GROMACS .gro file of C-alpha atoms in nm:
model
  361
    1UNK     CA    1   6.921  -0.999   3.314
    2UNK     CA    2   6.689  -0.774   3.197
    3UNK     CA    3   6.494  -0.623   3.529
    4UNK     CA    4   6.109  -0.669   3.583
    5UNK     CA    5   5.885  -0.309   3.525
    6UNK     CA    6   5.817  -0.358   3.915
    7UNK     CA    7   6.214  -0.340   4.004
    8UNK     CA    8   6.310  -0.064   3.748
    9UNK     CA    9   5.985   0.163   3.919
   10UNK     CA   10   6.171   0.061   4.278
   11UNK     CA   11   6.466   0.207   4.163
   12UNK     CA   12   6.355   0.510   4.017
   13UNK     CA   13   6.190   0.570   4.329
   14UNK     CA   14   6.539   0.625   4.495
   15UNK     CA   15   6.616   0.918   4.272
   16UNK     CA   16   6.274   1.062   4.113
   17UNK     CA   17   5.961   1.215   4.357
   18UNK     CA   18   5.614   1.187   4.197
   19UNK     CA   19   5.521   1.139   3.862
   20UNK     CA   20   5.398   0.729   3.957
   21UNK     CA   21   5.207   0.692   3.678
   22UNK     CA   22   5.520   0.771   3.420
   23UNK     CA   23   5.750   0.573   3.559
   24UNK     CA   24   5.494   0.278   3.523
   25UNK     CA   25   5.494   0.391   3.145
   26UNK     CA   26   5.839   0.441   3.144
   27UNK     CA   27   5.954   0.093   3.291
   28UNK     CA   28   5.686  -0.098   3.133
   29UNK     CA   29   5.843   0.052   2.779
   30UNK     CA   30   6.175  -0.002   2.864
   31UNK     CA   31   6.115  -0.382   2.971
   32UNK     CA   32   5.939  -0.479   2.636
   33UNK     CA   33   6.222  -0.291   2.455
   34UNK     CA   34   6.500  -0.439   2.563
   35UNK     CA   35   6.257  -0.757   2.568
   36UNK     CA   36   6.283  -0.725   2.190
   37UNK     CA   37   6.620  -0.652   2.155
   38UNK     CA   38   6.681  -1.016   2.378
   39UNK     CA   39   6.497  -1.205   2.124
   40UNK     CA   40   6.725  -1.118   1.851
   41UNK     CA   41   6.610  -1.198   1.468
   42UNK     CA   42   6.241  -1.306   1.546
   43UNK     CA   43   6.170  -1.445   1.218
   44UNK     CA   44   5.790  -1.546   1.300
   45UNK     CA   45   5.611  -1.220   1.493
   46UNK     CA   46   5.880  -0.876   1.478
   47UNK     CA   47   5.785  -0.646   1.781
   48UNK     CA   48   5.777  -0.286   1.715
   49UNK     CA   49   5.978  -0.047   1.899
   50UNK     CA   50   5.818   0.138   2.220
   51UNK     CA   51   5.943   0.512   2.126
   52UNK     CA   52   5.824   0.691   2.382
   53UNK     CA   53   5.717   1.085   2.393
   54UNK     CA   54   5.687   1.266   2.747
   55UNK     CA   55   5.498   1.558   2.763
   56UNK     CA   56   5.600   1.789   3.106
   57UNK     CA   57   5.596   2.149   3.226
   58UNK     CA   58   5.956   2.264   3.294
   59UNK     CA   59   6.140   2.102   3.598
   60UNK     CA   60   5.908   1.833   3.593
   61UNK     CA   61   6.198   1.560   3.597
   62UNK     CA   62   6.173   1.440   3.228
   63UNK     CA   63   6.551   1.487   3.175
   64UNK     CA   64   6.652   1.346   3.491
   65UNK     CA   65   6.400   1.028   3.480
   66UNK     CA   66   6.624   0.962   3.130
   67UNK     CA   67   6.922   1.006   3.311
   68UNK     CA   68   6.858   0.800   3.580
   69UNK     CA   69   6.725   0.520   3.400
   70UNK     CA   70   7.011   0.463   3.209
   71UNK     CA   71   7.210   0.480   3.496
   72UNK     CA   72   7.029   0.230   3.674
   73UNK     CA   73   7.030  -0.010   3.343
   74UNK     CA   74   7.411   0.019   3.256
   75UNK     CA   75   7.307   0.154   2.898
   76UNK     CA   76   7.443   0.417   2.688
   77UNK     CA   77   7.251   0.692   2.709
   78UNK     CA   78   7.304   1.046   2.456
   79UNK     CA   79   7.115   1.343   2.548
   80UNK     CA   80   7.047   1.579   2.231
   81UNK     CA   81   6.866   1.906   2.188
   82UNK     CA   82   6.630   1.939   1.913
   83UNK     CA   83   6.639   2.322   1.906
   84UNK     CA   84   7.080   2.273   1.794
   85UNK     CA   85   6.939   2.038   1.478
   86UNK     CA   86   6.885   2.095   1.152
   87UNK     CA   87   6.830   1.946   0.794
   88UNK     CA   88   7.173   1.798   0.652
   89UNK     CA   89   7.376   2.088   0.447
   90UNK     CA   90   7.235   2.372   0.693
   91UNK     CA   91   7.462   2.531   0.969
   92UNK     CA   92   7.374   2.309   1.242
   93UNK     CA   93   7.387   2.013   1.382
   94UNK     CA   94   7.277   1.706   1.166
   95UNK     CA   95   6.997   1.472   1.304
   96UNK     CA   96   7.261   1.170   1.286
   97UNK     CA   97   7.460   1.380   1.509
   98UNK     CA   98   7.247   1.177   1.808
   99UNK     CA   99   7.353   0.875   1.710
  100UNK     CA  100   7.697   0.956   1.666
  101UNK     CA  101   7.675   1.125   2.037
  102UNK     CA  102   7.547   0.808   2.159
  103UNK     CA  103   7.850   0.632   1.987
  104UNK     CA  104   8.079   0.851   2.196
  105UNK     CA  105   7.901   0.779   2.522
  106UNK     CA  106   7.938   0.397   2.430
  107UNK     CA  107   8.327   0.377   2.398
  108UNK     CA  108   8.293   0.367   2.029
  109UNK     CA  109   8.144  -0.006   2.080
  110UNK     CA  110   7.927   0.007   1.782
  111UNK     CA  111   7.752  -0.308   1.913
  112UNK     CA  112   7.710  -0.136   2.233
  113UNK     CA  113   7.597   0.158   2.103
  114UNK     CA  114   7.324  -0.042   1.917
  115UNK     CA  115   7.146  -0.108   2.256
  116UNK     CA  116   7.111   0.232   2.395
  117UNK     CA  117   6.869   0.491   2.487
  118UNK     CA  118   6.870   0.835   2.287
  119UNK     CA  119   6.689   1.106   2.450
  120UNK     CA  120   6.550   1.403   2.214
  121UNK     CA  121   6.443   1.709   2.425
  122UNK     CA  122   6.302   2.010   2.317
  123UNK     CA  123   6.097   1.816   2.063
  124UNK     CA  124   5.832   2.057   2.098
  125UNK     CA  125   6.102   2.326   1.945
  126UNK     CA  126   6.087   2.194   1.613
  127UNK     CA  127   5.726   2.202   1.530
  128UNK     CA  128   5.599   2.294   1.166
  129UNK     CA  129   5.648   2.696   1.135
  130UNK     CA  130   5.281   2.821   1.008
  131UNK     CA  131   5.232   3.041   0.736
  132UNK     CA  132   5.567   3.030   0.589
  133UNK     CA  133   5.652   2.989   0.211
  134UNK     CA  134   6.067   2.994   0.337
  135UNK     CA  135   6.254   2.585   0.364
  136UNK     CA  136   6.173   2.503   0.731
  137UNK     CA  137   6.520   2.346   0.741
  138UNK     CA  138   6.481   2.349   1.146
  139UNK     CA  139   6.160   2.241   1.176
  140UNK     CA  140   5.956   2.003   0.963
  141UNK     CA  141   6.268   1.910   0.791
  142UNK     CA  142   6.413   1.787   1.132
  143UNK     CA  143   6.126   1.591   1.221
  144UNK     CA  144   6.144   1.390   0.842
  145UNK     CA  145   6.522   1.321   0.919
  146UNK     CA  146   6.418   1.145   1.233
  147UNK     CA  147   6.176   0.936   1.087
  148UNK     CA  148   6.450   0.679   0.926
  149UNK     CA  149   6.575   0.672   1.303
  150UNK     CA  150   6.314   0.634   1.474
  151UNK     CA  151   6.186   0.356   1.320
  152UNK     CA  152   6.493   0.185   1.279
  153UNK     CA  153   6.776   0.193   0.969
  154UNK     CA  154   7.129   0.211   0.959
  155UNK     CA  155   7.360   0.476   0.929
  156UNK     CA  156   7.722   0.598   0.874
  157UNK     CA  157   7.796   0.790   1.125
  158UNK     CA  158   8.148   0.983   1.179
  159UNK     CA  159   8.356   0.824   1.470
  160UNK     CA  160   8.500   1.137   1.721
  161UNK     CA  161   8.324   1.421   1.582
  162UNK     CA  162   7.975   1.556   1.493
  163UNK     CA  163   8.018   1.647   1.113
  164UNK     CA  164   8.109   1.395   0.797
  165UNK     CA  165   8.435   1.469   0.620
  166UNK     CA  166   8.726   1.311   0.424
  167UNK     CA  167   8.951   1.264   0.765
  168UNK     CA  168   8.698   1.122   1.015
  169UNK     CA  169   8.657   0.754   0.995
  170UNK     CA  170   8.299   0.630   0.977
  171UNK     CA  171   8.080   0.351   1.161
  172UNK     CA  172   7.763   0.245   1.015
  173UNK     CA  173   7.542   0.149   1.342
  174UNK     CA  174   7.176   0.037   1.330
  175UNK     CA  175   6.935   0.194   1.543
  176UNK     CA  176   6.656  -0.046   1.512
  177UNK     CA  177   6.753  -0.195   1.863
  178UNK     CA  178   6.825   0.202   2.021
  179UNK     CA  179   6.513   0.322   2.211
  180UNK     CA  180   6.423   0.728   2.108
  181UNK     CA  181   6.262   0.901   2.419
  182UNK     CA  182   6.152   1.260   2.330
  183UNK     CA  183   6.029   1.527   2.567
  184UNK     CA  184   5.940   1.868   2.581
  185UNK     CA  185   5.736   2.091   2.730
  186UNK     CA  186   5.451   2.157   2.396
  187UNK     CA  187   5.348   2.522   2.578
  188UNK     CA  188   4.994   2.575   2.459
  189UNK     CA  189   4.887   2.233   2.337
  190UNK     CA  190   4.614   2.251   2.622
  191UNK     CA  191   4.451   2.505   2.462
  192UNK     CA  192   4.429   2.303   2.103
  193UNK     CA  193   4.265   2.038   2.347
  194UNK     CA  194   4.082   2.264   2.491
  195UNK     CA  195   3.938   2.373   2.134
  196UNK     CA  196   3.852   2.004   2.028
  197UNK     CA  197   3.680   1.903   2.395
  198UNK     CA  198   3.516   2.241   2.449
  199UNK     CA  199   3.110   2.209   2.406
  200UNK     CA  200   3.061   2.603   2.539
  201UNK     CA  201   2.795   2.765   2.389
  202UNK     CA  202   2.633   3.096   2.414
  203UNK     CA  203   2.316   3.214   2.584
  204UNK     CA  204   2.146   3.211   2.928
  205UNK     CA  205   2.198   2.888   3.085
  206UNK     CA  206   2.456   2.762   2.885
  207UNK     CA  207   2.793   2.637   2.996
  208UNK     CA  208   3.088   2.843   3.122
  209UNK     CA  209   3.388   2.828   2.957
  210UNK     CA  210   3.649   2.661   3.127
  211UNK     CA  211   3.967   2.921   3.254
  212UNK     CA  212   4.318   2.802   3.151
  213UNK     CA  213   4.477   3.032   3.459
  214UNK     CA  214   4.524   2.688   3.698
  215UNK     CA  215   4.795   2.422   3.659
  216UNK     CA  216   4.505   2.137   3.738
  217UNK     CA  217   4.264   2.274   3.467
  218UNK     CA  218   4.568   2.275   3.215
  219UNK     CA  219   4.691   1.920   3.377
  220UNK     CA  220   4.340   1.794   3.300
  221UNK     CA  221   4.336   1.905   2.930
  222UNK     CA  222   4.687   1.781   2.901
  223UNK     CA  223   4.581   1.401   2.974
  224UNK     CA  224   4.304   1.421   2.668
  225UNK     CA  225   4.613   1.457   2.449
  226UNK     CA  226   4.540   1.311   2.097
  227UNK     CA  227   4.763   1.265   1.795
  228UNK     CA  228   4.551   1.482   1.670
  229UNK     CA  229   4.607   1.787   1.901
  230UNK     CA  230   5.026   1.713   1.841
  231UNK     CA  231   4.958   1.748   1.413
  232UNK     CA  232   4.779   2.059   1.505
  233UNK     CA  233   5.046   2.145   1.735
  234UNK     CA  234   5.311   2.139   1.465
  235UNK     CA  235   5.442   1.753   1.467
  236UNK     CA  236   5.399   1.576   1.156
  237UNK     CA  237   5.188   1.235   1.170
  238UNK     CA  238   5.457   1.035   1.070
  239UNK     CA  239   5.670   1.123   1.357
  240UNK     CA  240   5.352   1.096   1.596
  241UNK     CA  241   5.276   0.711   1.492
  242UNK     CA  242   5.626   0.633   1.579
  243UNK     CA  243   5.612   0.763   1.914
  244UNK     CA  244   5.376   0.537   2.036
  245UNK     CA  245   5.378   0.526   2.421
  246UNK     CA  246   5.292   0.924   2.558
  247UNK     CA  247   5.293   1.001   2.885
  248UNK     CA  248   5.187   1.325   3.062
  249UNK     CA  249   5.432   1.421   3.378
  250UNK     CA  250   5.264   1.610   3.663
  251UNK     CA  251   5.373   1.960   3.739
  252UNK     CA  252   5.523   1.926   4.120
  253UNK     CA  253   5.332   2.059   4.396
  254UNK     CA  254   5.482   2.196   4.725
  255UNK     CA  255   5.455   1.897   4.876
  256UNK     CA  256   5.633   1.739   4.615
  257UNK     CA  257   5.897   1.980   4.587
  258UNK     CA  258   5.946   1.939   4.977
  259UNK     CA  259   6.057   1.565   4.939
  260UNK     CA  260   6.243   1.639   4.598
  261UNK     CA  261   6.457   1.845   4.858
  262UNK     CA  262   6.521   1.578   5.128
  263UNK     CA  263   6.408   1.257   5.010
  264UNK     CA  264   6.616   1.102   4.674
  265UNK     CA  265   6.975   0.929   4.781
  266UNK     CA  266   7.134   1.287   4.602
  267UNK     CA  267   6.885   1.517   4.724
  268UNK     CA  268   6.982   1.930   4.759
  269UNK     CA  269   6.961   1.917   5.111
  270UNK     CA  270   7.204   1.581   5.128
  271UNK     CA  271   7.444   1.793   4.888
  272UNK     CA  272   7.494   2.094   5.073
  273UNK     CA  273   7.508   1.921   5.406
  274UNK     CA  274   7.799   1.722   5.261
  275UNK     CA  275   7.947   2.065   5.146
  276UNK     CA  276   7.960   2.224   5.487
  277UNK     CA  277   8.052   1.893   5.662
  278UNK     CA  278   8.333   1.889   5.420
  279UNK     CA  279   8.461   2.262   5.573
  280UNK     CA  280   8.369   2.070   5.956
  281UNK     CA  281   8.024   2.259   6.025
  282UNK     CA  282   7.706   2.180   6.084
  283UNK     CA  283   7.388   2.305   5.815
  284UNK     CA  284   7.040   2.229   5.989
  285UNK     CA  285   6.736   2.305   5.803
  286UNK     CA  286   6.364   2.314   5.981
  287UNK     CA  287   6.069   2.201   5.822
  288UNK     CA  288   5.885   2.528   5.794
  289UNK     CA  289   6.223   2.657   5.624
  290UNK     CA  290   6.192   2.331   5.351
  291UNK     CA  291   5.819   2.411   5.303
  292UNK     CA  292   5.913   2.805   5.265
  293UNK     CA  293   6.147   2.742   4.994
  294UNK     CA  294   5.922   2.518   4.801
  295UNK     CA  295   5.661   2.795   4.838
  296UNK     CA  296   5.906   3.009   4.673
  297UNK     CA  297   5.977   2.760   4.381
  298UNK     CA  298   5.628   2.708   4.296
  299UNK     CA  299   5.533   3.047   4.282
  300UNK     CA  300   5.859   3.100   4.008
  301UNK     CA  301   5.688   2.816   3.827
  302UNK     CA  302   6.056   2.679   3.791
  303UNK     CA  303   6.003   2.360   3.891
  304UNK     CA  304   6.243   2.105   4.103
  305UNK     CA  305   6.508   2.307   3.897
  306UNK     CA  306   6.457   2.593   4.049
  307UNK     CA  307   6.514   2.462   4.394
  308UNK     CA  308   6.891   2.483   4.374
  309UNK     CA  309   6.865   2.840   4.280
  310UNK     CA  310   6.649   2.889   4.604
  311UNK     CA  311   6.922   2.713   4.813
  312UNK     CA  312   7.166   2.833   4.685
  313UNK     CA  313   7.060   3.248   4.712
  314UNK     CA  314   7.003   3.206   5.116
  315UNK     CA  315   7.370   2.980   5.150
  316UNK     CA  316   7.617   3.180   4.926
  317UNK     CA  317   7.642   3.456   5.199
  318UNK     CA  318   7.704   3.156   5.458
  319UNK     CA  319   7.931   2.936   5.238
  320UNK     CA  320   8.173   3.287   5.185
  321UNK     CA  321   8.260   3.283   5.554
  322UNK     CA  322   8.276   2.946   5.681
  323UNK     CA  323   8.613   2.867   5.542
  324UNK     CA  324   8.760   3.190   5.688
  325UNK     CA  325   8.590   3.178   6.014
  326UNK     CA  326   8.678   2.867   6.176
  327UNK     CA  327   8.458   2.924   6.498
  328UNK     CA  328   8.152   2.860   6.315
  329UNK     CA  329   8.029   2.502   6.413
  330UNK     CA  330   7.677   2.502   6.298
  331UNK     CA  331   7.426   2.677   6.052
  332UNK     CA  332   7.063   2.625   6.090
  333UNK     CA  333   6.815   2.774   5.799
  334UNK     CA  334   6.443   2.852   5.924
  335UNK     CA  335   6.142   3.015   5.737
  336UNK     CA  336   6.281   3.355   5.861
  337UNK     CA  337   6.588   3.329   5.701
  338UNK     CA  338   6.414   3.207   5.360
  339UNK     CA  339   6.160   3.515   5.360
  340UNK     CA  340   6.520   3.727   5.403
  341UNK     CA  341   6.603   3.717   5.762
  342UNK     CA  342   6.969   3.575   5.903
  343UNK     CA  343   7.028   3.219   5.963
  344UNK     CA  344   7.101   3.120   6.293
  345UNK     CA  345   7.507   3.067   6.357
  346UNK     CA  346   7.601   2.888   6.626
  347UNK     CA  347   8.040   2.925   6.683
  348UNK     CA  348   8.256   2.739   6.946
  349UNK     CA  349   8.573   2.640   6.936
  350UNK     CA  350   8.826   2.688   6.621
  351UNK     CA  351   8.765   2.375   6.414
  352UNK     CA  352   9.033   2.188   6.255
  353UNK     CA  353   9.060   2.346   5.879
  354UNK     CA  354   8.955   2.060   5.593
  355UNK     CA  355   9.239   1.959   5.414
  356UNK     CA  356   9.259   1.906   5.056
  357UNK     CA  357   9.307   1.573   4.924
  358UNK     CA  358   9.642   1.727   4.755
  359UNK     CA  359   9.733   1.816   5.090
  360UNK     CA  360   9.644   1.486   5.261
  361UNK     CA  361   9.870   1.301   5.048
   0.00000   0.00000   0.00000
């Protein structure tokens, strides 16, 4: 039952814009994983587990690719954030604390639980501090905890609760079958590339250095990534050689940002269409107005999570008197109204109010 790479890329496609070539990483990993886990005891040739580490700016989609695939698999999924974790003893939350999370998400079905996908973001939060003689207990300490779960061991984790004590029952659950995807955003590792692949020298006729001040020059360094540049980054080896599949996400253009807005089944536009239909009016937005707010996103360098906020700044003044004007029928959003002008209102006659569905009953 498990799907091909080419079907779980299809499906992804639905819900995530861009970023092709990660979602070929990302299926292909995800196929031979739970590949392995089908095969059971494999006494003769044991496959190793496809970790995998994304590297993305923010709003790049490396949460919601995660989300989505384990929606689209029927998996468990936990989400954790590196920057809440810290060595066990310390304030904090333990690194178990995932797997426990991903217990909760799976019903407490340990053998469930077993065959999910943990997602660690932030990961570039807890590099190695430099030039510290104090215990990094939030740092390289984190990043030794996870090896034991990364590669695969079992451990007693408490049932309904984050912390170990005397009146929370445990479960012991092995996460040698539980795929670890890690992400973050590693601001600055193009520059430690940059340092290792730079052959600049000085004098007339030599070669200009290259300028770090566009996204494609950084996007370029970014897909020379070596282990090497992530130790001098901060990650320890150990953690690097069990994250063995990386994959660099593009930073969305405006193009891209256009069809993140209209084009996946739960797109922004789709949403807030569905709002105003829900009070019986009309919201039309032009294409110059869709291209003006992904202008606007780009130059916050927020990503396709910034969108929303975009959206939502030019409809709050229209979604505050729709439900008390009922001769409003239809809204329509151009690139005036995104640079600050008014949207265009179009009334006629009183619309029937939407009911609630405490009402409707």
């Amino acid at each position: 039952s498990i799907p091909a790479p080419h079907k779980i890329k299809e499906q992804l496609d639905q819900y995530v814009i861009g970023q092709e070539y990660a979602k070929k990483v990302i299926s292909v990993a995800v196929y031979n994983h739970y590949k392995r886990v089908a095969t059971g005891t494999m006494d003769e040739i044991e496959i190793e587990k496809s970790n995998i580490l994304m590297i993305g700016p923010t709003g790049s989609g490396k949460t919601y690719l995660v989300k989505t695939l384990a929606k689209l698999l029927d998996v468990p999924l936990a989400i954790a954030d590196a920057t809440s974790l810290t060595e066990a003893g310390y304030i904090g939350d333990d690194i178990e604390s995932v797997v426990s999370k991903l217990l909760a998400a799976a019903g407490n079905d340990v053998e469930k639980a077993e065959k999910g996908i943990i997602f660690i973001d932030e990961i570039d939060k807890i590099a190695k501090k430099k030039n510290t003689n104090s215990r990094d207990v939030s740092g390289e300490s984190v990043q030794q905890g996870m090896l034991k779960l990364l590669e695969g061991a079992e451990v007693e984790v408490p049932v309904g609760a984050n912390s170990k004590n005397a009146m929370v029952p445990l479960a012991t659950v092995n996460t040698r079958n539980i795929l670890f995807i890690c992400g973050g955003a590693f601001d600055g590792l193009e520059k430690l590339i940059q340092k290792r692949t730079d052959n600049a020298s000085m004098g007339f006729g030599s070669q200009l250095r290259t300028t770090l001040d566009k996204d494609e020059t950084r996007q370029k360094l970014l897909k020379n990534v070596e282990p090497d540049d992530l130790v001098k980054f901060g990650l320890i080896p150990e953690l690097i050689g069990r994250l063995p599949v990386v994959t660099v996400l593009d930073p969305l253009d405006e193009e891209a940002l256009v069809r993140v807005l209209t084009e996946p089944k739960n797109s922004i536009v789709r949403q807030y269409k569905e709002l105003l239909h829900l009070d019986n009016a009309e919201l039309v937005f032009t294409d110059a107005a869709l291209h003006a707010i992904a202008k606007k996103t780009v130059e916050r360098k927020s990503g396709a999570r910034g969108l929303r906020s975009v959206v939502e700044e030019l409809l709050i003044p229209i979604m505050y008197d729709i439900p008390s004007d009922a001769t409003i029928t239809k809204v329509t959003i151009d690139a005036d109204t995104v640079e600050g002008g008014q949207p265009h209102i179009e009334h006629g006659a009183m619309r029937p109010r939407y009911k609630s569905l405490t009402e409707q009953q």
